[in-house]
Tab-separated table of C-alpha atoms in Angstrom:
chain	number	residue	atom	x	y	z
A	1	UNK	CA	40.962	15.153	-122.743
A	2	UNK	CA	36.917	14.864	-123.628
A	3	UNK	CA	36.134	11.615	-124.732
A	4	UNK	CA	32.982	11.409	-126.731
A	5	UNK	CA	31.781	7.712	-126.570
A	6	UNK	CA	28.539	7.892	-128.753
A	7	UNK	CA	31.127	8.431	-131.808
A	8	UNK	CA	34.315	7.289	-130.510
A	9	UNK	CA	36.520	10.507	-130.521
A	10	UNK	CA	38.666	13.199	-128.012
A	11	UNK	CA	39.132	16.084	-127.984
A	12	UNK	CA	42.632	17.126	-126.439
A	13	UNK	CA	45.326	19.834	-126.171
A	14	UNK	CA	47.666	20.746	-128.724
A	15	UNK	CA	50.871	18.503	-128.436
A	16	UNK	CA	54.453	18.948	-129.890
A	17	UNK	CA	53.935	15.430	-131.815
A	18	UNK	CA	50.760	17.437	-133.525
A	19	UNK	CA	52.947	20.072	-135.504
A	20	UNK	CA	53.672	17.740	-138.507
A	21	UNK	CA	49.906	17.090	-139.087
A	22	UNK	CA	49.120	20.230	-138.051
A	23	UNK	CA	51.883	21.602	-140.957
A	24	UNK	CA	49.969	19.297	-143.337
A	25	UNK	CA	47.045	21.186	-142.700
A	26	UNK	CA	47.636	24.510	-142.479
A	27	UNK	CA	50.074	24.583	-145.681
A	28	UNK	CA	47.376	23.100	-147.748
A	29	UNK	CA	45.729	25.653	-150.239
A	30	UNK	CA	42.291	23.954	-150.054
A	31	UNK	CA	42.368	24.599	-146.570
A	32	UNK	CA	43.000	28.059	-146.593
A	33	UNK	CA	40.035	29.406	-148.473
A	34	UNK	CA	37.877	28.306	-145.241
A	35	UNK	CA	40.575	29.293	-142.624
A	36	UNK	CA	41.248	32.954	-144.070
A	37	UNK	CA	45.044	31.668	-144.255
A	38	UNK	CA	46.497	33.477	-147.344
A	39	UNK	CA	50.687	32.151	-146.527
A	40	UNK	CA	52.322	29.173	-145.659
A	41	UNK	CA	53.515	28.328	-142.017
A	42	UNK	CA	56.625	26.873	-141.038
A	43	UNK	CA	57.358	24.073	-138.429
A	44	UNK	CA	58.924	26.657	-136.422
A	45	UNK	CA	55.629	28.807	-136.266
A	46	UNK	CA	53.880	25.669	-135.471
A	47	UNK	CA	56.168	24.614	-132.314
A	48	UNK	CA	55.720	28.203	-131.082
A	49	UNK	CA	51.781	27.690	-131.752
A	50	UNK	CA	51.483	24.758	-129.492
A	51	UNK	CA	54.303	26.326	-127.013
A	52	UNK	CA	51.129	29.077	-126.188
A	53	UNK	CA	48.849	26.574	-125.828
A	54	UNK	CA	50.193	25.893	-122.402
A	55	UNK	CA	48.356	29.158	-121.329
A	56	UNK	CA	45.159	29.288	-120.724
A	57	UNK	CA	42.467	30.838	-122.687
A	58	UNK	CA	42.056	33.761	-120.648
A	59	UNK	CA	45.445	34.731	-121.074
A	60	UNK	CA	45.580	34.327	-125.065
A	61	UNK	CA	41.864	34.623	-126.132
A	62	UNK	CA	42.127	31.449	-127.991
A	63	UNK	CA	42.611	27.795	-127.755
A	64	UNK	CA	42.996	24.941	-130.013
A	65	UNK	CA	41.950	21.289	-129.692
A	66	UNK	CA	42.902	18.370	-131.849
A	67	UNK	CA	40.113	16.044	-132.415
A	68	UNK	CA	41.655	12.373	-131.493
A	69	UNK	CA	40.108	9.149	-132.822
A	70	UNK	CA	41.624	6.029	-131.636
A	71	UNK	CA	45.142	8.007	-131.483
A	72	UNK	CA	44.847	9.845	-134.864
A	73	UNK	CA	44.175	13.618	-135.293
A	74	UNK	CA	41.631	13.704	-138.112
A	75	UNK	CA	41.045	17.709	-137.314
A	76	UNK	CA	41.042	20.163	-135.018
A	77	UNK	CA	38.591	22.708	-133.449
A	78	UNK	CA	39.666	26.292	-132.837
A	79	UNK	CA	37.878	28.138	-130.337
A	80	UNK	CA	38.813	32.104	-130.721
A	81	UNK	CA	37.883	35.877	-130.195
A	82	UNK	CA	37.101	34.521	-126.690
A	83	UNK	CA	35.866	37.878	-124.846
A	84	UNK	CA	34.990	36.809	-121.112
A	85	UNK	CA	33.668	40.302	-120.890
A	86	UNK	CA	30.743	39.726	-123.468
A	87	UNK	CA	30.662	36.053	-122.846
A	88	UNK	CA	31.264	34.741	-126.117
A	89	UNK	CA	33.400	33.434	-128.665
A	90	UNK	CA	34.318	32.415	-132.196
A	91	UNK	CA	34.383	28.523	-133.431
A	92	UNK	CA	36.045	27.054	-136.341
A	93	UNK	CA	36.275	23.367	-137.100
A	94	UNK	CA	38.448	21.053	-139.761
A	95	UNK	CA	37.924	17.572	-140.386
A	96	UNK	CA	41.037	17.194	-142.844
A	97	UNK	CA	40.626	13.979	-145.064
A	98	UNK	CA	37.182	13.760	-146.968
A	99	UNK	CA	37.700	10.041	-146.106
A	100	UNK	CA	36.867	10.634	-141.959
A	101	UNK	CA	34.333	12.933	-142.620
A	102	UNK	CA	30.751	12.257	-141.987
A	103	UNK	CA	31.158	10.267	-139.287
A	104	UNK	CA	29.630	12.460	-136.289
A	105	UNK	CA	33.559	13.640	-135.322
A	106	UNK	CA	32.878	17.479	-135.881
A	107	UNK	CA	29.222	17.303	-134.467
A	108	UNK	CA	30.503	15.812	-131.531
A	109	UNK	CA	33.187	18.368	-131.623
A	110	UNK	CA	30.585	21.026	-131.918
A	111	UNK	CA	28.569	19.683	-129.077
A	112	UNK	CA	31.103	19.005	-126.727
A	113	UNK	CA	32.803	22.509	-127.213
A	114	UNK	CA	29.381	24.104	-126.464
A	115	UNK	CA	28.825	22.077	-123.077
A	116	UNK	CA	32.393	23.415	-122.370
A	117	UNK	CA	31.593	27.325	-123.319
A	118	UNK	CA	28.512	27.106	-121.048
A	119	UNK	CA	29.613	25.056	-118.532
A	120	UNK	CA	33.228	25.601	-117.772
A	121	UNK	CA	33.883	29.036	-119.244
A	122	UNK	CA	30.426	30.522	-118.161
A	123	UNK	CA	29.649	31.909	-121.844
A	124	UNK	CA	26.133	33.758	-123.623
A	125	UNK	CA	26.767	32.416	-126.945
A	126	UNK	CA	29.600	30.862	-129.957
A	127	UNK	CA	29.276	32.177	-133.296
A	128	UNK	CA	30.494	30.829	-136.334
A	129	UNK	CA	30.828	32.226	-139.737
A	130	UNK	CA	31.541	30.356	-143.458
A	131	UNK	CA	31.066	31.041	-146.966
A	132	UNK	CA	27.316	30.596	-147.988
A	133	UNK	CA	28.620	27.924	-150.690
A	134	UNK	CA	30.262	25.828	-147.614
A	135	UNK	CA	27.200	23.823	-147.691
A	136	UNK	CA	28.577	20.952	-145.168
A	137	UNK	CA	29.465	23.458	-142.392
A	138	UNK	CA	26.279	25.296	-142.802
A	139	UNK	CA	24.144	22.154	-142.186
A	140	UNK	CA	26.741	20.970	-139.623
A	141	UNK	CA	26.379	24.079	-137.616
A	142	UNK	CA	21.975	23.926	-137.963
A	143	UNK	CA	22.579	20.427	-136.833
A	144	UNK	CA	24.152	21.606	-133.617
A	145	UNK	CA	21.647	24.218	-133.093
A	146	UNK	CA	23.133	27.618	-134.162
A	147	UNK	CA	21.184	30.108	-135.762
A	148	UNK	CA	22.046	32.062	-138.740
A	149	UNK	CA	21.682	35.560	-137.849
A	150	UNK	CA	23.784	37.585	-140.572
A	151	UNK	CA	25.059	37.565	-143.885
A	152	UNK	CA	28.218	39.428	-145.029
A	153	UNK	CA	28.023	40.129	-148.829
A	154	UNK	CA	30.263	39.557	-151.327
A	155	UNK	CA	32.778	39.069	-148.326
A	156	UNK	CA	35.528	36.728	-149.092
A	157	UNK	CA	37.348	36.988	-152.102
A	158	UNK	CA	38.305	33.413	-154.041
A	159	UNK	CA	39.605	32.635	-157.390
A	160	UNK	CA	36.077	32.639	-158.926
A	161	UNK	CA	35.074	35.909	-157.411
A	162	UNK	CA	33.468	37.260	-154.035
A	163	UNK	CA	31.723	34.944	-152.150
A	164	UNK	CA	29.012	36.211	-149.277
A	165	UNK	CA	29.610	34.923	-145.632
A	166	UNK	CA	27.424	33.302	-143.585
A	167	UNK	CA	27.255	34.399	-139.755
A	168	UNK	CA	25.593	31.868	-137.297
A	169	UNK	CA	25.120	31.744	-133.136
A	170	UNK	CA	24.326	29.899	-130.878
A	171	UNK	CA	22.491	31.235	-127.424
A	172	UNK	CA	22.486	29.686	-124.653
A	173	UNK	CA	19.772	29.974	-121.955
């Protein structure tokens, strides 16, 4: 577990108490426009989720960590398309209730998940990528020093037409 005093959240591992939150999350159709989900998951999908979460990111590429204040998950932050070879990886964050967001949790997230990229895992860069309408990720990820470096156009398809994607980095020196 990372602690993050300055805004008084964790992140930690996955845990098999997590998969009824975690079902409220990723069953929620708001959710899924930002998280490319396009069908429901079961509980059963979930507790095999967080069963592979017990290996490490090297042997499954990915890794998820549930942002913990005071002893409630308020998101989680997915780290993904790890390739060790290239030194990189893919970042995606959710901070689920509008009600808990803005408080510095997903910056914090953000920051503490690039100290960890460089510092543990040895990586070159994280990218992220969001719609170009997803104006509180955008400015989250400029806050935390990534880059935007690419734009996919007319990308992601949504219910009031395509949408262009955003891509940003984040190099380290």
């Amino acid at each position: 577990m990372v602690c993050i005093d300055a805004v008084k959240c964790c992140l930690r591992a996955v845990e098999p108490s997590d998969v009824e939150v975690m079902y409220l999350w990723e069953n929620d159709p708001e959710v899924w426009r930002v998280s490319g989900t396009c069908a429901p998951m079961s509980r059963a999908q979930l507790m095999r989720f967080v069963e592979e979460q017990q290996y490490d990111i090297y042997a499954m590429r990915q890794m998820r960590l549930i942002i913990d204040v005071e002893g409630v998950a308020v998101g989680a932050i997915d780290l993904f398309d790890f390739e060790p070879r290239h030194r990189r990886l893919g970042l995606g964050i959710l901070i689920y209730s509008p009600e808990v967001r803005r408080q510095g949790y997903a910056r914090a997230a953000v920051e503490a998940v690039k100290r960890y990229a460089r510092e543990v895992l040895g990586l070159r860069q994280v990218w992220a990528t969001m719609t170009v309408d997803n104006v509180q990720s955008i400015a989250l990820f400029e806050a935390c020093g990534f880059d935007r470096c690419g734009v996919r156009r007319a990308w992601i398809h949504t219910p009031e037409g395509f949408c262009d994607e955003v891509e940003y980095q984040c190099l380290f020196d």
